[in-house]
Coordinates of C-alpha atoms in Angstrom, one line a residue:
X473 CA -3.4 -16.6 -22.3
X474 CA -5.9 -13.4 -22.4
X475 CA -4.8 -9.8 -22.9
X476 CA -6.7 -6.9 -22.2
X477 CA -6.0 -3.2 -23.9
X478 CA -7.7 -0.3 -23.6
X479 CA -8.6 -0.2 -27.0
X480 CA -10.2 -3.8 -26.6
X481 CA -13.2 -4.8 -26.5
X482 CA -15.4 -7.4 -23.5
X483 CA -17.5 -8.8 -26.4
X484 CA -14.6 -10.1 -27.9
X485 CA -12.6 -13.1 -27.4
X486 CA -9.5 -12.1 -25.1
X487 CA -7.1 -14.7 -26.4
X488 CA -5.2 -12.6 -29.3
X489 CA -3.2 -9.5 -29.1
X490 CA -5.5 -8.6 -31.9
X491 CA -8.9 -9.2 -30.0
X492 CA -8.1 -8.3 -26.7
X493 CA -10.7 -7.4 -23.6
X494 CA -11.2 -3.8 -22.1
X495 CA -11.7 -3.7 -18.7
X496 CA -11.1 -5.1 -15.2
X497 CA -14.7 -5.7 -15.2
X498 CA -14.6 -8.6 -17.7
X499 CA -11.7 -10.1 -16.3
X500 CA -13.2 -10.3 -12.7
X501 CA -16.4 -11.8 -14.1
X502 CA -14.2 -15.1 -16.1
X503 CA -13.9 -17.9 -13.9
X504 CA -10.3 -19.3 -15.2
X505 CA -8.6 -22.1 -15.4
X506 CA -5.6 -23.3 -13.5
X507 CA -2.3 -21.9 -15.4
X508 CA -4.5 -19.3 -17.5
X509 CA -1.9 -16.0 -17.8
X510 CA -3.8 -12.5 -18.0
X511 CA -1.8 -10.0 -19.2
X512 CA -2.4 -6.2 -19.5
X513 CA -1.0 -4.0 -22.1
X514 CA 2.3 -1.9 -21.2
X515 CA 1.5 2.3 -21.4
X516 CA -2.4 1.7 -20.6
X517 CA -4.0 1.7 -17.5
X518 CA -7.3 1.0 -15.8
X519 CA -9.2 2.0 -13.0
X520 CA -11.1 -0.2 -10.4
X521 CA -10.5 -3.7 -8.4
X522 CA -8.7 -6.2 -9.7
X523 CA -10.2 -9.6 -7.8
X524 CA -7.8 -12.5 -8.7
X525 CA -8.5 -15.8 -9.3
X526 CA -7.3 -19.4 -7.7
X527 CA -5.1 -21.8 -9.6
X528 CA -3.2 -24.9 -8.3
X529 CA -0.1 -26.6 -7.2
X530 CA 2.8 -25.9 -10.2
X531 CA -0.1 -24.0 -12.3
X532 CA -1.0 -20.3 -10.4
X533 CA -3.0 -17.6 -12.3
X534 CA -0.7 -15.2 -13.7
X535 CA -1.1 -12.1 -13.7
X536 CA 1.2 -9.9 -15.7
X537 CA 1.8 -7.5 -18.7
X538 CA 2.4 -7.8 -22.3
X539 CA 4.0 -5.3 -25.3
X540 CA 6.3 -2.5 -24.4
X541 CA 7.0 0.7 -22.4
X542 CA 5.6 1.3 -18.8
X543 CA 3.9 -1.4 -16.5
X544 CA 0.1 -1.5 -17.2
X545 CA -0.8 0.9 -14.5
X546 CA -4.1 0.0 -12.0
X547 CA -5.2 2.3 -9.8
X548 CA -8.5 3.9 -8.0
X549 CA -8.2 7.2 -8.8
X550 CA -10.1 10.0 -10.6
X551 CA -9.0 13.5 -12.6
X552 CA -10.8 16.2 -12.1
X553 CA -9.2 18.7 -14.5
X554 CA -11.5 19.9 -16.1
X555 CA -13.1 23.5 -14.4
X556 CA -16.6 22.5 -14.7
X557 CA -15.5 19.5 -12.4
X558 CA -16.1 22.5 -9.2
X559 CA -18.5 24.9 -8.4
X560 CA -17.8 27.7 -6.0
X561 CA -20.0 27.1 -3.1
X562 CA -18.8 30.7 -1.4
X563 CA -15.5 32.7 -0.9
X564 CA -12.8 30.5 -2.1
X565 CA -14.7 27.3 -1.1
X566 CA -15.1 24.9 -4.4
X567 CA -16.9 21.6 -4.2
X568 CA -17.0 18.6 -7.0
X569 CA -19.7 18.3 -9.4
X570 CA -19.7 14.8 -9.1
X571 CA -20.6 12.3 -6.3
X572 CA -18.2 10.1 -4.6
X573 CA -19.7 7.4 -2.5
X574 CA -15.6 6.1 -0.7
X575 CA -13.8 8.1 1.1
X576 CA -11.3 10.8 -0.5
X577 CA -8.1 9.7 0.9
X578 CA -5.8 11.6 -0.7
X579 CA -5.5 14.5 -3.4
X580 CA -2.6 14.6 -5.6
X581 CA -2.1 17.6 -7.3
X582 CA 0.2 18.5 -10.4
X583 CA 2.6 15.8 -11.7
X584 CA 3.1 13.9 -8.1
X585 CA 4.2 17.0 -6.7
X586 CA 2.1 17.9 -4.0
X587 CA -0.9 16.3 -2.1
X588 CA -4.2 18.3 -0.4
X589 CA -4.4 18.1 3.5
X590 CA -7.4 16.0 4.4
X591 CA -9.8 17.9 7.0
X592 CA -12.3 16.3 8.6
X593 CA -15.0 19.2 8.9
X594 CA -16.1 22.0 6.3
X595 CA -14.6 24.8 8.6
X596 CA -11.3 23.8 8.7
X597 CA -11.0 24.5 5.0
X598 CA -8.8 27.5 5.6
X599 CA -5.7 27.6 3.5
X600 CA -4.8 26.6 -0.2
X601 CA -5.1 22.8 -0.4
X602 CA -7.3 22.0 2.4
X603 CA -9.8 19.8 1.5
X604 CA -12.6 18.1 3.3
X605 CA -14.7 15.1 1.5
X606 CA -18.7 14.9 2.8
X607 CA -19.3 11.4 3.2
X608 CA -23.1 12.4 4.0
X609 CA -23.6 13.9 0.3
X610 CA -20.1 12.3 -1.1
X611 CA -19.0 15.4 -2.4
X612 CA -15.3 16.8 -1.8
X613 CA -14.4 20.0 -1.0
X614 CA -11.4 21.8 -1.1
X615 CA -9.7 25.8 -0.5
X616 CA -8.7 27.3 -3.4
X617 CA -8.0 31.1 -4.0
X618 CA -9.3 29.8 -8.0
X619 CA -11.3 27.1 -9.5
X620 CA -8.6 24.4 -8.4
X621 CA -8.8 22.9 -12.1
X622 CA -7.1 26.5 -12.9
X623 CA -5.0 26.8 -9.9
X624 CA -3.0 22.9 -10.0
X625 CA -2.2 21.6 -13.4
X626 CA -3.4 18.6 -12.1
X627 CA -6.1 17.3 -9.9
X628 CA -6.4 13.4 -9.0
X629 CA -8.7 12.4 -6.2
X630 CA -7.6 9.0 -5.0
X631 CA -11.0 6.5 -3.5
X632 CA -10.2 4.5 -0.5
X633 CA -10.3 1.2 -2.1
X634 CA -7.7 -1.6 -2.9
X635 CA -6.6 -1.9 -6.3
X636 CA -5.6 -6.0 -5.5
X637 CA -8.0 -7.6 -3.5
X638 CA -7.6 -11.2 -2.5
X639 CA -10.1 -13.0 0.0
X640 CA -9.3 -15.7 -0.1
X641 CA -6.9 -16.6 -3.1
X642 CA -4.5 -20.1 -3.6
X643 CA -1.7 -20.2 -6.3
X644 CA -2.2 -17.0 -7.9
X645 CA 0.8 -14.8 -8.9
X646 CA 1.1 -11.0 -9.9
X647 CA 3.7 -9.6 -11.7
X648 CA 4.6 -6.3 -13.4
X649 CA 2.2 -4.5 -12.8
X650 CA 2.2 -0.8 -11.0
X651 CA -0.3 -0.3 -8.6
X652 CA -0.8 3.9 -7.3
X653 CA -3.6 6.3 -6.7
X654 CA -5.5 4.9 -4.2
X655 CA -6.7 5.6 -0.4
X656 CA -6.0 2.3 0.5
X657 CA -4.2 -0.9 -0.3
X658 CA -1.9 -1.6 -3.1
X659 CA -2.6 -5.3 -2.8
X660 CA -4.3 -6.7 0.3
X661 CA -4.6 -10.5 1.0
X662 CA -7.0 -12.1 3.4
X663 CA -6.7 -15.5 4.2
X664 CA -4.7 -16.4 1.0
X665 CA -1.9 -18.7 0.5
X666 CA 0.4 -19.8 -2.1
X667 CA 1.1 -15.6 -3.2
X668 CA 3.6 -14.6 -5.3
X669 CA 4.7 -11.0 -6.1
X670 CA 7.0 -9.7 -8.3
X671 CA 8.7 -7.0 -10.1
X672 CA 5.4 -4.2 -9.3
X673 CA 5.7 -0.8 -8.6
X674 CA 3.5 0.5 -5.9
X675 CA 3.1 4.5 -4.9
X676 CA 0.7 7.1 -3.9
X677 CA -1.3 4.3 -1.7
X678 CA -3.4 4.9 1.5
X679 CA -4.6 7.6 3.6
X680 CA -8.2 6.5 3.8
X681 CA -10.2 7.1 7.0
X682 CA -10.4 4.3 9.3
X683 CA -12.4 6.3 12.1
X684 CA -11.4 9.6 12.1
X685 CA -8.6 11.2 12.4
X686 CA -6.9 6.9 11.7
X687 CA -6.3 7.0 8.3
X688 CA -4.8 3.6 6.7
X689 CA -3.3 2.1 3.4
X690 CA -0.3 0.8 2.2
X691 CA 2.0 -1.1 -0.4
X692 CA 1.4 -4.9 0.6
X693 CA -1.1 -5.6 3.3
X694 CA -1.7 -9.5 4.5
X695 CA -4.7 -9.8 7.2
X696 CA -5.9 -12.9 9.3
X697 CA -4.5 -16.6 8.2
X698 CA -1.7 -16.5 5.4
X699 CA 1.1 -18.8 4.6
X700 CA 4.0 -19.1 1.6
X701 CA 4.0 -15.7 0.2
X702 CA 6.8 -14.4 -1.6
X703 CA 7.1 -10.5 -2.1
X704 CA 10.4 -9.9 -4.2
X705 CA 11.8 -7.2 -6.6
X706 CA 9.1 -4.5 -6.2
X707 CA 9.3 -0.6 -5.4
X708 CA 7.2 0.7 -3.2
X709 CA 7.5 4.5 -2.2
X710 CA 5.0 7.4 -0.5
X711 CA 3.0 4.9 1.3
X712 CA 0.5 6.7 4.1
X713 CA 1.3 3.6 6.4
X714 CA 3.3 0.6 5.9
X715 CA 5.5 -0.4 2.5
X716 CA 4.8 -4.0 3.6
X717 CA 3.1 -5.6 6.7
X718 CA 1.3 -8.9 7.6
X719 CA -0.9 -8.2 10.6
X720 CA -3.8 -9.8 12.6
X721 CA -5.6 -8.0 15.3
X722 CA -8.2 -10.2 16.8
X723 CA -9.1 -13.0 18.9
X724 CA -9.6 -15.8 16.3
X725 CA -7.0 -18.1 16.1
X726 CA -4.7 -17.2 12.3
X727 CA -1.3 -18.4 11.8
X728 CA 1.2 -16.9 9.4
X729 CA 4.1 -18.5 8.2
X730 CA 6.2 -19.4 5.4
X731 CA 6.6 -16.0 4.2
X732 CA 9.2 -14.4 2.5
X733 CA 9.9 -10.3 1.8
X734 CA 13.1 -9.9 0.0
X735 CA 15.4 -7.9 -2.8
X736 CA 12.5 -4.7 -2.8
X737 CA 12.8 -1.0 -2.3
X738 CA 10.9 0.4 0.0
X739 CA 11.1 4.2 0.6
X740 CA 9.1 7.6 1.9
X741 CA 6.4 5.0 3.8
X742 CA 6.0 5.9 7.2
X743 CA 7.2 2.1 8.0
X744 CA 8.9 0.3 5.7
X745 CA 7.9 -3.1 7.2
X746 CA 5.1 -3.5 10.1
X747 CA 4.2 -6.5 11.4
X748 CA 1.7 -7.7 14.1
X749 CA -0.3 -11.0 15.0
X750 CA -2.4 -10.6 18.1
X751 CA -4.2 -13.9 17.8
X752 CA -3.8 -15.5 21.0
X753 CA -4.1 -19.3 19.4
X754 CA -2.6 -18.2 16.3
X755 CA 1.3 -18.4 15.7
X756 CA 4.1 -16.8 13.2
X757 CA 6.5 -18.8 12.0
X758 CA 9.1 -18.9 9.3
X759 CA 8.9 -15.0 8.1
X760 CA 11.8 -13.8 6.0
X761 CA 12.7 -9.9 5.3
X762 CA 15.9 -10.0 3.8
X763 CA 18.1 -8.6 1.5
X764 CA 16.1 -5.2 1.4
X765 CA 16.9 -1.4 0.8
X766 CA 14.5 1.0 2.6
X767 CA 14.9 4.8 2.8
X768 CA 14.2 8.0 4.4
X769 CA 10.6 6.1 6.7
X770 CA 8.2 8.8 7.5
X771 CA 9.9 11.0 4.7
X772 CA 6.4 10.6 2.4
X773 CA 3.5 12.6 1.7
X774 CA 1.2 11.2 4.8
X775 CA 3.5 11.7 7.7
X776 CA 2.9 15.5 9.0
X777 CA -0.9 14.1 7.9
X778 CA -1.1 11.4 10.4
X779 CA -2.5 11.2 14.0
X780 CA 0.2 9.4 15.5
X781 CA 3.4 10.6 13.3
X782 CA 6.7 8.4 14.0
X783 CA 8.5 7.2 11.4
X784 CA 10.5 3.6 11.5
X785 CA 11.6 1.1 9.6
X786 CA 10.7 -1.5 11.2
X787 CA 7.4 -1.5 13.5
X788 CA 7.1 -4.6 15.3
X789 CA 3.6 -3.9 17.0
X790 CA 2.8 -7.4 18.8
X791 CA 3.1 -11.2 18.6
X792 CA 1.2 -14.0 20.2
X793 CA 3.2 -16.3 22.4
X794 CA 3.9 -19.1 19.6
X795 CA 6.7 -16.8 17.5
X796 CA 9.5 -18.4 16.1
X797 CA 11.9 -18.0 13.1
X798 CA 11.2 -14.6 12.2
X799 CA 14.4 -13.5 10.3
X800 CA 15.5 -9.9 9.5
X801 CA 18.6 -9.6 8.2
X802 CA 21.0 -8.1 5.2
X803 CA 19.1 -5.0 4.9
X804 CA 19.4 -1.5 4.6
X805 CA 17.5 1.1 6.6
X806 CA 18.9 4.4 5.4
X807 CA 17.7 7.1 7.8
X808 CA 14.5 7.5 9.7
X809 CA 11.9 10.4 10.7
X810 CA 12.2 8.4 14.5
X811 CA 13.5 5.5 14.9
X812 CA 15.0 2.7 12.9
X813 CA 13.6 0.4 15.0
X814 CA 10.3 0.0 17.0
X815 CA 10.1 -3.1 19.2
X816 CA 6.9 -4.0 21.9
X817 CA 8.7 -7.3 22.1
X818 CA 11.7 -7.9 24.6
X819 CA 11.7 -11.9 24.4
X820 CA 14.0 -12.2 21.4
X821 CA 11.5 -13.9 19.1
X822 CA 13.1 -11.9 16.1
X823 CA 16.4 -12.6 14.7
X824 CA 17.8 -9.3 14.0
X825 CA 21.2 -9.0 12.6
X826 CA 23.5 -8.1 10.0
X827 CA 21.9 -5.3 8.7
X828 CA 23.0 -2.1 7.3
X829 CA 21.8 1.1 9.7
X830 CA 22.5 4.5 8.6
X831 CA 21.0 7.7 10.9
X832 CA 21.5 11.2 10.4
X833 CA 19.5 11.9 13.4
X834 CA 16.7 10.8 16.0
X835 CA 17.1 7.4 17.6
X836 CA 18.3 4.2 16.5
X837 CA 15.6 2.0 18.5
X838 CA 12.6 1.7 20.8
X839 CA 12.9 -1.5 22.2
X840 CA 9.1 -2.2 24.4
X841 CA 10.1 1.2 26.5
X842 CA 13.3 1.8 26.5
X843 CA 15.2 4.2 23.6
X844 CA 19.0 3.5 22.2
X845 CA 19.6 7.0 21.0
X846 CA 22.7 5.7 19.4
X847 CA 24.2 2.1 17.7
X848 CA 26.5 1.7 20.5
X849 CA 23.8 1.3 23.1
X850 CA 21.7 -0.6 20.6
X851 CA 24.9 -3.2 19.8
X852 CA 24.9 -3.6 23.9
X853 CA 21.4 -4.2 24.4
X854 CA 21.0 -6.2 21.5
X855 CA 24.4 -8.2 20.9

């Protein structure tokens, strides 16, 4: 077992609670063993890429937390709080003494109260909040009647980076541990298998650019070839894109299967689970999302942000022809910006049923092009 602390120190020994490492630096430069636990202290928090480690059958690298109080907290995020952290370049135009060399997905100002509005040229910076990051000097600028450090009683600027990154990864579990702040990924997997996670919070993910004006990010992203992945017992709210997807969009051949989403909270994404495999080899098989609550999708921060605003539940973008026992049942979906339900696929590879769906307003489903406005003609389309 090693802990890590940010009062530790990398030159020491890790395995005590009294001699604990510092920073995620350390800990992605350890080659461990299979079964090895590393645990971060509760109330502290670090910022950069955590890059996990394989284990082995019946012995996964754990990663958790240790000690008491809030989930060790990893994001990719920096303050700037301070008002020598912006000079005013002209009339109510303030740019960042620093440098940033990622994207500026997202701005979060105050206590999670508010977020900037992400512009993609220096003119547009118009109206309080507006900002606009300069990828060709990596500085970010932003509208502000003040010095913003002045005008927000808080500043975070949030780097378009995952905070879990796993390419590939075998037997290797995470567990809580809250993941916000970032313009991109909570956790993304590539081409891992043999993923567990459990009991983390993820918020305040995505929004990075992608080509502008396509910004991504979200909670729990799978790409390319995955199999027996278990997501259970997490929270994941104000999510830019997805709360939890497994996609492919390419011509190599990747199969994803054995894959199970189930018992988490999803809420204020803009979908609460997308999925897509376009692989036209490749297959999905044996996918599980069950027995979860998801509220209020497109409600977040990122939807009157987005290109393409739309709001669902569930976003089922595509599927190669070899689709089979895709189950989602015994949810919730509580109220969507759009729909509850977008569907490209009319050949009945999902099994959708006994869920739970609640709509104040807009429509219950897009099924490939046609709209059920309300359950009744979505029970009669559907059975």
């Amino acid at each position: 077992i090693y802990y890590v602390s940010n009062i530790g120190s990398d030159a020491a020994n890790g395995t005590t609670i009294e001699t604990p490492w510092q920073t995620l630096s350390k800990v992605n430069s350890v080659s461990f063993a299979a079964g090895d636990q590393i645990l971060f202290n509760r109330g502290n928090s670090w910022f950069g890429q955590l890059l996990p480690k394989s284990g082995t059958s019946g012995n996964p690298i754990i990663y958790g937390a240790y000690g008491t109080g809030d989930k060790p907290l990893l994001h990719q995020s920096v303050l700037q709080n301070n008002t020598l952290d912006w000079t005013e370049e002209s009339a109510n135009i303030w740019k960042t003494t620093g440098t940033y060399t990622l994207d500026i997905g997202n701005v979060i100002f105050g206590d999670d109260t508010s977020v900037g509005i992400k512009k993609w040229n220096k003119t547009d910076l118009i109206t309080q909040g507006f900002y606009w990051y300069d990828a060709a000097n990596d500085l970010v600028y932003i509208y502000s009647v003040s010095n913003p450090a002045t005008f927000y009683t808080g500043i975070r600027l949030c780097i378009k980076s995952n905070i879990i990154y796993m390419n590939p990864v075998s037997y290797a579990t995470i567990e809580n541990l809250s993941l916000k702040y970032g313009a991109d990924g909570g956790i993304f997997l590539v081409n891992s298998n043999y993923i567990t996670i459990k009991n983390c919070d993820f918020a305040w993910l995505g929004g990075g650019e992608f080509g502008a004006p396509t910004r991504v990010g979200g909670g729990i992203g799978s790409w390319a070839s995955i199999h027996d992945v278990l997501v259970e017992n997490c929270k994941i709210w104000e999510c830019f894109d997805n709360g939890i997807s497994n996609q492919y969009d390419g011509t190599a051949t990747h199969h994803q299967y054995n894959i199970i989403y189930r018992n988490n909270q999803i809420w204020n994404c803009e979908y609460s689970f997308e999925y897509f495999n376009r692989s036209p080899a490749g297959s999905t098989h044996d996918v599980s999302f069950i027995n979860n609550t998801c509220y209020n999708a497109g409600g977040g921060w990122g939807h009157a942000q987005r290109s393409n605003p739309s709001g669902h539940h569930l976003r089922l973008a595509g599927t190669p022809t070899n689709t089979y026992n895709f189950v989602i049942e015994n949810n919730i979906f509580h109220s969507a910006m759009s729909a509850i339900h977008r569907n490209w696929d009319t050949s009945g590879k999902y099994t959708i049923d006994y869920n739970d769906l609640y709509q104040v307003s807009g429509d219950y489903a897009y099924i490939n092009t046609t709209t059920y406005a309300d359950f009744a003609a979505y029970k009669t389309a559907t059975g």
